[in-house]
Coordinates of C-alpha atoms (C1' of nucleotides) in Angstrom, one line a residue:
Chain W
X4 CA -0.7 -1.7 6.5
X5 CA -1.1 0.6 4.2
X6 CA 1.7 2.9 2.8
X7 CA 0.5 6.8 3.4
X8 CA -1.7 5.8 6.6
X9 CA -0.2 6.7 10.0
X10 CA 1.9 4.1 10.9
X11 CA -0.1 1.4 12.9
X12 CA -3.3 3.0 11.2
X13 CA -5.4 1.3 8.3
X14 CA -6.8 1.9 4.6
X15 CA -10.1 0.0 4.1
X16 CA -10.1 -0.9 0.4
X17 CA -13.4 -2.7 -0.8
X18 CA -11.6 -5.8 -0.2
X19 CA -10.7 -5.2 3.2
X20 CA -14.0 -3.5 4.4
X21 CA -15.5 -6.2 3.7
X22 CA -13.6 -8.7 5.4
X23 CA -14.1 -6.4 8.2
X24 CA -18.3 -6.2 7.5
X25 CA -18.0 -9.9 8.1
X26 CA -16.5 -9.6 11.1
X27 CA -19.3 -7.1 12.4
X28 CA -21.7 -8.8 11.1
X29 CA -20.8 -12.2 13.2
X30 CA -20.0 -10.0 16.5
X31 CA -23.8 -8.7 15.9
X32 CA -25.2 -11.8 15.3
X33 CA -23.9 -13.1 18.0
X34 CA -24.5 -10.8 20.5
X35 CA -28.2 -10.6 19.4
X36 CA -28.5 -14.3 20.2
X37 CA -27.3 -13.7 23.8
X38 CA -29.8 -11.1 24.4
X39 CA -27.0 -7.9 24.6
X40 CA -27.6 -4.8 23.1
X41 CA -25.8 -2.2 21.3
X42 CA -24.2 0.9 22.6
X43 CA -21.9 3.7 21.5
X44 CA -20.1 6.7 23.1
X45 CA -17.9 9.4 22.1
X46 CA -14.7 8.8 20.4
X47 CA -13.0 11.5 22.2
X48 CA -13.0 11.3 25.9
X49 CA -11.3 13.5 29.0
X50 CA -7.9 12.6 29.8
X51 CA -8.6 11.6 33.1
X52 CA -11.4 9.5 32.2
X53 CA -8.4 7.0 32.0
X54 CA -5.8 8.5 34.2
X55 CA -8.3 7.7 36.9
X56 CA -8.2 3.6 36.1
X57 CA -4.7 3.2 35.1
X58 CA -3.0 5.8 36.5
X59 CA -0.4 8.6 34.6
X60 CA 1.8 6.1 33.3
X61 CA -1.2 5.1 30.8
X62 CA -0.5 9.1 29.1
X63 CA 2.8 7.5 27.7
X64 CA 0.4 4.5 25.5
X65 CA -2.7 7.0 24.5
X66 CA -3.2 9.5 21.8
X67 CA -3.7 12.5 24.1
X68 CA -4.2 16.1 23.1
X69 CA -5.5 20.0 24.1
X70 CA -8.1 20.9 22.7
X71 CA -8.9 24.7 21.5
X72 CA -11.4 24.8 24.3
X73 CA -7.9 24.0 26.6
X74 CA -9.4 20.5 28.0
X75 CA -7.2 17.6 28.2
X76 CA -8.4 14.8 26.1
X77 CA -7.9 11.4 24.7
X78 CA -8.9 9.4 22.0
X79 CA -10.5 6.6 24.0
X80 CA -8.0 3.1 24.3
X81 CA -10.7 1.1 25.9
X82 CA -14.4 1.4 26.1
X83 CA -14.7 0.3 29.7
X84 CA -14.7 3.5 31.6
X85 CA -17.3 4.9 28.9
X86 CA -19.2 2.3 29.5
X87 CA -19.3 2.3 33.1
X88 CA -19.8 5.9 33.0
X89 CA -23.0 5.5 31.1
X90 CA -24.2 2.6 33.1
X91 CA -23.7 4.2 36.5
X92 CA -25.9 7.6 35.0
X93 CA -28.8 5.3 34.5
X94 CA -28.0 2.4 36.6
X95 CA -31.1 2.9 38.9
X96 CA -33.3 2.8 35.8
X97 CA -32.1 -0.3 34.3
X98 CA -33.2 -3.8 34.6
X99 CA -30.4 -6.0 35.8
X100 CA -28.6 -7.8 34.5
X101 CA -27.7 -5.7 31.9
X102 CA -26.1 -6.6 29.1
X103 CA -24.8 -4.0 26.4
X104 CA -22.1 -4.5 23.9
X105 CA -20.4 -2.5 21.5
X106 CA -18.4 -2.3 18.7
X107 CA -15.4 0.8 19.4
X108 CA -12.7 1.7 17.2
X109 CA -9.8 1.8 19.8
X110 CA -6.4 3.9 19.4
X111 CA -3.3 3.4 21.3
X112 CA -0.2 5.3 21.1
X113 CA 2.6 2.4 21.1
X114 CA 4.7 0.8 18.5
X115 CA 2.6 -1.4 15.7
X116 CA 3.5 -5.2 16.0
X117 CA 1.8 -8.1 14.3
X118 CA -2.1 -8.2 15.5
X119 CA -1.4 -5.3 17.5
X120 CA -2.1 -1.7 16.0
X121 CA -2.3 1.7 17.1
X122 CA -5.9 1.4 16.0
X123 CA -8.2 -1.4 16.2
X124 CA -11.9 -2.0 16.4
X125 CA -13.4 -4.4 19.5
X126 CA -16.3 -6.3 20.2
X127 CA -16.9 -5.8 23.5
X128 CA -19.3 -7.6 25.9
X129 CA -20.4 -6.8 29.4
X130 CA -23.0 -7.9 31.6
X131 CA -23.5 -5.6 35.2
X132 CA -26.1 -6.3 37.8
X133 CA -25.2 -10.5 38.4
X134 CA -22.5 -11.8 41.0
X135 CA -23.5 -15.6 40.5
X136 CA -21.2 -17.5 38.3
X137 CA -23.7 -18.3 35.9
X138 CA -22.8 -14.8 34.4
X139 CA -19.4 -16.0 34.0
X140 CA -20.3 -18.8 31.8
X141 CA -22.8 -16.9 29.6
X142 CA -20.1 -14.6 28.8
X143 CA -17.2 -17.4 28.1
X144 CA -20.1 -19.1 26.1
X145 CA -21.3 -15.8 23.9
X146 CA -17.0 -15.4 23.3
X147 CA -16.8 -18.9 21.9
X148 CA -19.7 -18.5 20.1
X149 CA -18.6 -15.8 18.2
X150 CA -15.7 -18.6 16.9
X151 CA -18.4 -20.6 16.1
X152 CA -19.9 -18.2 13.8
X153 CA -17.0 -17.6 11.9
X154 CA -16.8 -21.2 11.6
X155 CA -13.6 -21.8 14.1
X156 CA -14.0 -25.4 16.3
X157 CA -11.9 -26.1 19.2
X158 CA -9.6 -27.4 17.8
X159 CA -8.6 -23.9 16.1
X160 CA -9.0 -22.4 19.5
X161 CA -8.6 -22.9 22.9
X162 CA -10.1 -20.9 26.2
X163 CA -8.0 -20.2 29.3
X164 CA -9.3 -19.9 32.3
X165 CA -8.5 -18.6 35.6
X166 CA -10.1 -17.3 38.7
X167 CA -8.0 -14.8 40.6
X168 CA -9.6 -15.6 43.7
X169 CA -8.9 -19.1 43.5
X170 CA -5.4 -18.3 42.9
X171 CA -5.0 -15.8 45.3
X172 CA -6.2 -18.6 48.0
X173 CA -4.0 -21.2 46.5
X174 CA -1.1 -18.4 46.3
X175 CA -1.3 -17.9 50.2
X176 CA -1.8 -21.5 50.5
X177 CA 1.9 -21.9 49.5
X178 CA 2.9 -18.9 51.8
X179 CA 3.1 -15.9 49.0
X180 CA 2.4 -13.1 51.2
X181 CA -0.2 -10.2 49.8
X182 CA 3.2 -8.1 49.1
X183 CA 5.0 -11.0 47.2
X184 CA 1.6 -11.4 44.5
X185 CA 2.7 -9.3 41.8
X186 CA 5.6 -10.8 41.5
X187 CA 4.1 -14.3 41.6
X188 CA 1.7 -12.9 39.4
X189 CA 4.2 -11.5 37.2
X190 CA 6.3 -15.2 36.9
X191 CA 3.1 -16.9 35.7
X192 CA 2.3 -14.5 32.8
X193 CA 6.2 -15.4 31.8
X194 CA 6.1 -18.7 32.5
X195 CA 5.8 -19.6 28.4
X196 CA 8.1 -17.0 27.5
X197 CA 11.1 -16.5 30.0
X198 CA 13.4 -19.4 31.1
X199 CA 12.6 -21.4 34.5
X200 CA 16.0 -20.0 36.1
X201 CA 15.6 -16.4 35.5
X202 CA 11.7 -16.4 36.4
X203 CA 13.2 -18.4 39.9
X204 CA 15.4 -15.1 40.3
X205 CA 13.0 -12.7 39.9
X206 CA 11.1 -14.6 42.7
X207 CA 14.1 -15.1 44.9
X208 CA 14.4 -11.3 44.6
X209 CA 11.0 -10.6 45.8
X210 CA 11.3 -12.7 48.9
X211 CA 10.1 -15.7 48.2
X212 CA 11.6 -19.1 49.2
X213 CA 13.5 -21.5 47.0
X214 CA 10.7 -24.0 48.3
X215 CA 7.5 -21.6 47.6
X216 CA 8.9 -21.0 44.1
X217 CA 8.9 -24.7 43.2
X218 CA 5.4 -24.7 44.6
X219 CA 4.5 -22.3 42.7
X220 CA 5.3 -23.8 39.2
X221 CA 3.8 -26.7 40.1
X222 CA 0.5 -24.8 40.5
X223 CA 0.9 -23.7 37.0
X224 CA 1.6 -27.5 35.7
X225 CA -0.8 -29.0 38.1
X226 CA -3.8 -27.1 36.2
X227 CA -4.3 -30.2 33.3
X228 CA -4.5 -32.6 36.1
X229 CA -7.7 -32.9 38.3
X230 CA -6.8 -35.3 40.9
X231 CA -3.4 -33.3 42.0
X232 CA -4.9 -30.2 41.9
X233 CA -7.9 -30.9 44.4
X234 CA -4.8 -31.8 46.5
X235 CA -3.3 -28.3 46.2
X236 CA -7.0 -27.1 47.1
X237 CA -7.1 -29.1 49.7
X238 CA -3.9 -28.3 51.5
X239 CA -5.0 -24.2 50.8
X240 CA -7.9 -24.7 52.4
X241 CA -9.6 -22.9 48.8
X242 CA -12.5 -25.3 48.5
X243 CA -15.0 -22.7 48.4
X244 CA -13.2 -20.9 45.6
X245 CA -12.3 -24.0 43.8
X246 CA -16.5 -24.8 44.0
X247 CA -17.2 -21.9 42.1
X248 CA -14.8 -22.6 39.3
X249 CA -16.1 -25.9 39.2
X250 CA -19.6 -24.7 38.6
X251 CA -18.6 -22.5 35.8
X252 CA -16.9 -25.1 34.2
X253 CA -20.5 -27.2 34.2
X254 CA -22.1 -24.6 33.6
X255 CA -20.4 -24.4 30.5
X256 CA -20.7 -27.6 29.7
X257 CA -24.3 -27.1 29.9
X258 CA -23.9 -24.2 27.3
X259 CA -22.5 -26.5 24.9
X260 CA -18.5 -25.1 24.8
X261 CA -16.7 -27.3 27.5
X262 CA -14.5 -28.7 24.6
X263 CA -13.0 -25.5 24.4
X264 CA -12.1 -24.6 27.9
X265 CA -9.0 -25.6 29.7
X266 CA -7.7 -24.0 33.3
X267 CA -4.8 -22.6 33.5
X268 CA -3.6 -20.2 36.4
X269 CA -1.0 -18.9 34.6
X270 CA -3.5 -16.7 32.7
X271 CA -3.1 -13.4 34.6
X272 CA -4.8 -10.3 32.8
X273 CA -4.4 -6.6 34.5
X274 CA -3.7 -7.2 38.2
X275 CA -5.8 -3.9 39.5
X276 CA -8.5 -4.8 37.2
X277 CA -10.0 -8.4 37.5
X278 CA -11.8 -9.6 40.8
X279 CA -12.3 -13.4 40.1
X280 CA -12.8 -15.5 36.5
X281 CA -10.6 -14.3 34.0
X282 CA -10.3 -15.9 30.3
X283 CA -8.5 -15.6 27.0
X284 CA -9.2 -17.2 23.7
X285 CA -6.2 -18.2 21.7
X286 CA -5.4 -19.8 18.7
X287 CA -4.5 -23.5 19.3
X288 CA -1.1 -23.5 17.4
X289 CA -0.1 -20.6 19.6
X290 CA 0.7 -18.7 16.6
X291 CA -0.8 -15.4 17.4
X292 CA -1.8 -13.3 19.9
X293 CA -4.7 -13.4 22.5
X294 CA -7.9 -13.2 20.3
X295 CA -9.7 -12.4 23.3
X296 CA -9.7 -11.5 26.8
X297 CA -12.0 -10.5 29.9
X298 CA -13.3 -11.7 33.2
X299 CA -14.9 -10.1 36.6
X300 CA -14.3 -6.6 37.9
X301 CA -16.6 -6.4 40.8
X302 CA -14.8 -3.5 42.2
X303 CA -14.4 -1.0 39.2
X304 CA -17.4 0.6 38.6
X305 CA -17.6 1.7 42.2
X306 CA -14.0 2.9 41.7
X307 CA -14.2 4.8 38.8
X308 CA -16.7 7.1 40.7
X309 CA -20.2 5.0 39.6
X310 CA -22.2 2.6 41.6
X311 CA -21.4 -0.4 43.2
X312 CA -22.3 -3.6 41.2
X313 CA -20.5 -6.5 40.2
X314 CA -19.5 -6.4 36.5
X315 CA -17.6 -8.6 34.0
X316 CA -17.1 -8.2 30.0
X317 CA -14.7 -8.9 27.8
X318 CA -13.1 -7.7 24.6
X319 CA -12.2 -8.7 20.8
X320 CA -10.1 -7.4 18.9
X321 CA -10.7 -7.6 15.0
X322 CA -7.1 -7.6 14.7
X323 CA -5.8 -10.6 15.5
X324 CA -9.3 -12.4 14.7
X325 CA -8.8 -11.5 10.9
X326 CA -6.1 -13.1 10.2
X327 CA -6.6 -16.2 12.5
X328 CA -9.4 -16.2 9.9
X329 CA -7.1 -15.6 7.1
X330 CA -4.7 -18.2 8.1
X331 CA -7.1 -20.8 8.8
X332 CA -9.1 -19.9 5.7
X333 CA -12.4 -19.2 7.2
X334 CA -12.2 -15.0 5.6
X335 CA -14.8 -15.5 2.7
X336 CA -13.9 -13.9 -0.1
X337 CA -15.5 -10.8 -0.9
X338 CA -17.5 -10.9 -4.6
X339 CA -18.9 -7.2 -4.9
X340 CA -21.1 -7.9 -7.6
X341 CA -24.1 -5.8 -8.9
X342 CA -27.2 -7.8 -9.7
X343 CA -27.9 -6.8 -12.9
X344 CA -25.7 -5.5 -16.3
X345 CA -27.6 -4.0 -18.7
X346 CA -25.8 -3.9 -22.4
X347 CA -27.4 -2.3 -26.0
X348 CA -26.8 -3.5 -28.8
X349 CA -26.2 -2.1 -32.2
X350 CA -30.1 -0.7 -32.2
X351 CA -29.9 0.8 -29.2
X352 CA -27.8 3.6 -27.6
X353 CA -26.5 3.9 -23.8
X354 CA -29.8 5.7 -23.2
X355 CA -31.8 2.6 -23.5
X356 CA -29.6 1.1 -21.1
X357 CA -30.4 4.6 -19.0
X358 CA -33.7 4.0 -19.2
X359 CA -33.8 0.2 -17.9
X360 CA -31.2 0.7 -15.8
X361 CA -33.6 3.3 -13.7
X362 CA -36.7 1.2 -13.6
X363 CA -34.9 -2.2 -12.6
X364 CA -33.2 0.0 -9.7
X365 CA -36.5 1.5 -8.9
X366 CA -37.9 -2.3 -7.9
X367 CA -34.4 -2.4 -5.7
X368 CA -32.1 -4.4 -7.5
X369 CA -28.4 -3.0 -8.1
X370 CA -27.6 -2.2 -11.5
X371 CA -24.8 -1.4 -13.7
X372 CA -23.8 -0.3 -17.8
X373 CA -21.6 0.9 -19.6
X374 CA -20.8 4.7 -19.4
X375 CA -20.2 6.2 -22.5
X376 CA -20.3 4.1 -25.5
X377 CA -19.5 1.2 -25.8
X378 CA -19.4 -2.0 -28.3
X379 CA -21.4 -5.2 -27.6
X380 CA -18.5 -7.6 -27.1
X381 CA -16.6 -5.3 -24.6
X382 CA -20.1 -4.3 -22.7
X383 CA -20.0 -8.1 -22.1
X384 CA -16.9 -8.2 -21.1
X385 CA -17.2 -5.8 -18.6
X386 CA -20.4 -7.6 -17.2
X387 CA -18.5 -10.4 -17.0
X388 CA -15.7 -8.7 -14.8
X389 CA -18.1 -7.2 -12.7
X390 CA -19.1 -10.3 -11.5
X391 CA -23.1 -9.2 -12.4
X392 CA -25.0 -11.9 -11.6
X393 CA -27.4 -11.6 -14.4
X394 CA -26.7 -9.7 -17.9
X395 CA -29.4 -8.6 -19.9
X396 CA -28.8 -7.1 -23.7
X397 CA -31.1 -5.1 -25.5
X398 CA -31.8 -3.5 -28.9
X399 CA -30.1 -6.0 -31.0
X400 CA -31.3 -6.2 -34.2
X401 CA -33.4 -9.3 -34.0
X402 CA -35.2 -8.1 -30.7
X403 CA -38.2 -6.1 -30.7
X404 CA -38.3 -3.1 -28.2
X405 CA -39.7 -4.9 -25.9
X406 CA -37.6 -8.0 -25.7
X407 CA -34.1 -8.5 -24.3
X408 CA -32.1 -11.7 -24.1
X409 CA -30.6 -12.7 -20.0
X410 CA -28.3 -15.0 -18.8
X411 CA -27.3 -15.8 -15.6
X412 CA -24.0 -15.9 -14.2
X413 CA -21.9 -19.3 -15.1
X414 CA -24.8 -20.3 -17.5
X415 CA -24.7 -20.8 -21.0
X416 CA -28.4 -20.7 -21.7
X417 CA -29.8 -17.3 -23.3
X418 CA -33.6 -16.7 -22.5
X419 CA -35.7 -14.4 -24.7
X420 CA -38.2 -12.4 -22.2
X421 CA -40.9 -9.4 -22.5
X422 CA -38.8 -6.6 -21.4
X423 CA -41.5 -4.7 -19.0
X424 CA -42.6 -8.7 -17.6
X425 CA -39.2 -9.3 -16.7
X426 CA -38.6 -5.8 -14.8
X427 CA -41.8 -6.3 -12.9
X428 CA -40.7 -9.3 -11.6
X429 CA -36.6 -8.1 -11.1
Chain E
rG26 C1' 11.0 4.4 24.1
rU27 C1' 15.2 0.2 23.3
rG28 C1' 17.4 -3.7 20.1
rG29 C1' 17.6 -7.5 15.6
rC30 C1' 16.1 -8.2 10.5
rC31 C1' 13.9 -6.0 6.0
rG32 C1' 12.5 -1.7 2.1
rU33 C1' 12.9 -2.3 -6.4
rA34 C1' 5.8 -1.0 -10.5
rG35 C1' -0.8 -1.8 -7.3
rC36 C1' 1.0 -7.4 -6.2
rU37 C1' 5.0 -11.4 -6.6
rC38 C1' 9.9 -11.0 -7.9
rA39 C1' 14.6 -10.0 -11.5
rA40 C1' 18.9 -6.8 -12.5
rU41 C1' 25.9 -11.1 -13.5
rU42 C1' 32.5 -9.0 -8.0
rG43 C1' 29.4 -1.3 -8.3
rG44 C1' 29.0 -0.6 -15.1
rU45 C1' 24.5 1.9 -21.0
rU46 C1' 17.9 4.1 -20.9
rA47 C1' 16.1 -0.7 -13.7
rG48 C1' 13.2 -5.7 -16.4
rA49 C1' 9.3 -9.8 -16.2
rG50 C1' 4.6 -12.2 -14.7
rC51 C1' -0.1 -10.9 -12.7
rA52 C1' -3.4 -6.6 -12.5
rC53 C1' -5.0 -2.1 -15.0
rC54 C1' -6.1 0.8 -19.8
rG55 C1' -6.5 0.4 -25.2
rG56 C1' -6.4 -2.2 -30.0
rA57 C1' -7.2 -6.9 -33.2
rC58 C1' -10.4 -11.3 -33.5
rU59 C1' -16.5 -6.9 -38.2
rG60 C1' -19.7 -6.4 -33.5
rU61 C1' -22.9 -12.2 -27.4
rG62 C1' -18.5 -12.0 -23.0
rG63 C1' -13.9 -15.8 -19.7
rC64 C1' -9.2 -17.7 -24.7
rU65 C1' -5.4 -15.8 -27.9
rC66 C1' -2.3 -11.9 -30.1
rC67 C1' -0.5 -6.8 -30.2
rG68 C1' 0.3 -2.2 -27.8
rG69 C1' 0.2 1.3 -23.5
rG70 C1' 0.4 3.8 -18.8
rG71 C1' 2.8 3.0 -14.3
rG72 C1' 9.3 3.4 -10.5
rU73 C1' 13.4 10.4 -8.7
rU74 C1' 15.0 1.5 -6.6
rG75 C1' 11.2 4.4 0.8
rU76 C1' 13.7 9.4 1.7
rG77 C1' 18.2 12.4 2.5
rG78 C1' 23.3 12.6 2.6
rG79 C1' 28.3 10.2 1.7
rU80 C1' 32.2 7.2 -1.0
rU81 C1' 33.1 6.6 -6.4
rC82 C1' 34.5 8.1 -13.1
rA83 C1' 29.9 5.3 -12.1
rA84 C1' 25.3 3.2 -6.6
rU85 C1' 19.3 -0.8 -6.8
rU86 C1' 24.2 -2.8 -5.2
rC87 C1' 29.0 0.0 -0.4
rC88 C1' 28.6 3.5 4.3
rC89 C1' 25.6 6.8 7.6
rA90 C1' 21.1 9.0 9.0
rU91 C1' 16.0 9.1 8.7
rC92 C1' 11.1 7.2 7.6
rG93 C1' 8.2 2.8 7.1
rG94 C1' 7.5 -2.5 7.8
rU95 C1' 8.5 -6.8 10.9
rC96 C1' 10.1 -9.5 15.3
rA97 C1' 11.4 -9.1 20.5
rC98 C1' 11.4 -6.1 25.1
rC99 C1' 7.8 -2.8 27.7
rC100 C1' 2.5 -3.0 28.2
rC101 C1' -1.9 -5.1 27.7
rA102 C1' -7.4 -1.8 29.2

RNA sequence: GUGGCCGUAGCUCAAUUGGUUAGAGCACCGGACUGUGGCUCCGGGGGUUGUGGGUUCAAUUCCCAUCGGUCACCCCA
C-alpha cells in the first residue's frame, strides 16, 4: 500500500509494475494455450447491472455513484454480468463453446485486509455453450496451469473441489430439508474456522437434528476417504452425481493436474450462484487467502436477462497470487536495463553520444547517456548502475572516429570495433 | 460498518523513569581517488515523530480524537 493512494488502492512503481507485467504475461500465456480469447468491457457499468445478480444489499460493498447525466452507476466488482451481457448480444453468432477471458481491474467498496483490496485486477476464464463435464476439467486444468507457469507445483498449492449437486443429493440423503441448506451450507464454509459446538448450535437453531448434524460433519471428513464415501453415496441414492465428479476427476488426470486436486464438500462458493462443480486453489500452508475460485452457473445467464446456456469460469485475483509468489520466491526480480550506454570521452562531447545514441535506437535497440556533461569515470558509473547490458565509449584519445571500445555486462574484456560495423549489426 | 494491535527519513530501525538542535545503516545527490566503471574516503539533501487536540516548565514518549496500516468479524461476485 502506498501512502497518498486511497486506502485499499495501489501505486505501481517500476518495481511493482513489473511484478504485475509478469503476472499478465503468464495469465496470457496461459490462456492462449487453452484456446480462450481476450475480451474487455467498460469500467463503469449501471448500478443495477449488479443489483439484478446480488441483490441491494451488494450497494453497501461497490463504489457506486450519479452521474451528471443522473444515471446510477458502478464501478464494476466483477466482470461476470459484463460478460454475460456481451455473450448473450451475440450468442447466436458465436461458435460454442466459447471461451473468452479477460483481464479486469475490479473495485470493491469494503475495508482493505491482507490479499484483499478495494482494487484488484482478475484473470478471469469462462467457457459458455458446453454442459458435459469435460468443460469442467479444462477449466480446473487452464487454473492450475497458470501455477505451473509461474513455477508453483502441488505441493505449493492445492485444488478443492466440490460439486453442489452432489452435495445437495448427499445433503437430502441425510434428511437436510431444501429450507435447512443454507444453513448446512453455511456450517461447512466455517467448519475450519468456528468451533464444532457453536457450528452444532447454529444447526440445532435451524432445525436440524442432533443426529443429521453429526452426519453432516462426517460428510465433510469423509471427503479424503474413497471407500467411506461411496458408502454415503450409496445410502443417498447420489450415484449419478457422484459419476460425474468421478469423471472430472479422470478427466483431470488425463490433463495432467490430478496431483493437485483433492475433494472437499466443505468448499461452498456463493449459494445463488454455482449450479454443480465448484473449485478453489489455495496455498498449501493455508497461509493466505483463496488464490482462486469458480465453478458452473448453468442458470445465470438466463437470469440475468440473456440466453439460456450452461456456463462456468472462474476468477484470479493478482492479489493474493503476488505474494504467494513473493513468499515462495517464484516473483523474478525485475532488472530494467537499457541495452546499450553510450559514454565520450575526453575527445568527444555529449553530442557524439547524441549522435550514436540516435542511430543504435533507429535499428531498435534501447539506449541511454549521460545528459549534460559528464566525466568518463562517472559516465561509467552510471552505466554500470543502470544495469546496461553493453557500454560502449567513444572519442577517447587513442580511438579514431570511427572506433569505440564495448564491453559487455559482468565482462572484463574490452573489444575495439568499427563504429558504423558495430551499429549495423546492434 | 464493529473490535484487537500498530504508526519516527524512500527502506530497516535508534532516541536512557517525559529532558538541549530526533540519530544510524542502506538508498539518493555531490566531491576526492587527474580522467575505463562495482571498492574506499569525505560531504549533502531529506522528518512540523501520520494528523489534530489535551496534560506538563518540557511530549517521539502519557491521555483523547481522527486518519492510515494490519488482523478478525461481515462478505466473497
Amino acid at each position: 500500500m502506498s501512502p497518498g493512494a486511497l486506502p485499499g488502492f495501489r501505486d505501481f512503481y517500476p518495481t511493482e509494475l513489473a511484478e504485475r507485467s509478469y503476472i499478465f504475461g503468464g495469465w496470457r500465456d496461459v490462456a492462449r494455450r487453452y484456446g480462450f480469447v481476450e475480451y474487455d468491457g467498460p469500467p463503469l457499468e449501471p448500478l443495477d447491472l449488479y443489483t439484478k445478480k446480488s441483490g441491494a444489499e451488494i450497494v453497501d460493498q461497490l463504489y457506486n455513484f450519479t452521474d451528471k447525466g443522473g444515471r446510477e452507476i458502478a464501478l464494476r466488482p466483477e466482470m461476470t454480468p459484463t460478460f454475460a451481457r456481451m455473450v448473450a448480444a451475440r450468442a447466436n453468432a458465436m461458435r460454442k463453446p466459447v471461451r473468452w477471458f479477460s483481464l479486469p481491474q475490479l473495485f470493491r467498496y469494503e475495508r482493505a485486509q491482507r490479499g484483499r483490496l478495494r482494487e484488484h485486477f482478475q484473470l478471469n476464464m469462462d467457457i459458455v455453450g458446453e454442459a458435459d463435464v469435460s468443460a469442467d476439467a479444462e477449466l480446473l486444468a487452464a487454473a492450475i496451469d497458470v501455477m505451473r507457469v509461474f513455477g508453483l507445483t502441488s505441493e505449493d498449492v492445492v485444488a478443492r473441489v466440490s460439486d453442489r449437486r452432489l452435495l445437495n443429493a448427499l445433503l437430502a440423503g441425510i434428511g437436510v430439508t431444501s429450507e435447512q441448506l443454507p444453513a448446512a451450507y453455511a456450517a461447512l464454509d466455517k467448519l475450519d474456522r468456528d468451533p464444532r459446538e457453536v457450528l452444532e448450535q447454529r444447526l440445532a437453531a435451524a432445525g436440524l437434528s442432533v443426529q443429521t448434524a453429526a452426519q453432516l460433519f462426517e460428510l465433510a471428513g469423509a471427503t479424503a476417504d474413497e471407500a467411506a464415501f461411496s458408502q454415503l453415496v450409496d445410502a443417498a441414492g447420489a450415484t449419478a452425481e457422484w459419476e460425474t465428479l468421478r469423471s472430472y476427476l479422470d478427466h483431470l488426470e488425463s490433463l495432467g493436474v490430478r496431483d493437485w486436486v483433492r475433494v472437499d464438500l466443505s468448499i461452498v462458493r456463493g449459494l445463488a450462484y454455482y449450479t454443480g462443480i465448484v473449485f478453489e486453489l489455495f496455498d498449501a500452508k493455508g497461509e493466505l487467502r483463496a488464490i482462486c475460485g469458480g465453478g458452473r452457473y448453468d442458470t445465470l445467464l438466463e437470469s440475468l436477462g440473456g440466453v439460456s446456456l450452461p456456463a462456468l469460469g472462474f476468477g484470479m485475483g493478482d492479489v493474493v497470487l503476488g505474494e504467494l509468489l513473493r513468499v515462495r520466491g517464484k516473483m523474478p526480480a525485475s532488472e530494467p536495463a537499457v541495452d546499450v550506454w553510450v559514454a565520450y570521452g575526453d575527445s568527444g562531447t555529449v553530442e557524439d553520444a547524441m549522435r550514436v545514441a540516435a542511430k543504435v535506437r533507429a535499428r531498435g535497440r534501447s539506449v541511454e547517456y549521460a545528459l549534460g556533461s559528464q566525466k568518463l569515470a562517472r559516465q561509467l558509473k552510471a552505466a554500470y548502475a543502470a544495469g546496461a547490458k553493453q557500454t560502449l565509449v567513444i572519442a577517447t584519445p587513442e580511438l579514431s572516429a570511427n572506433e569505440a571500445m564495448v564491453r559487455r555486462k559482468d565482462e572484463k574484456v574490452e573489444l575495439r570495433v568499427q563504429l558504423d560495423e558495430w551499429i549495423a549489426g546492434a
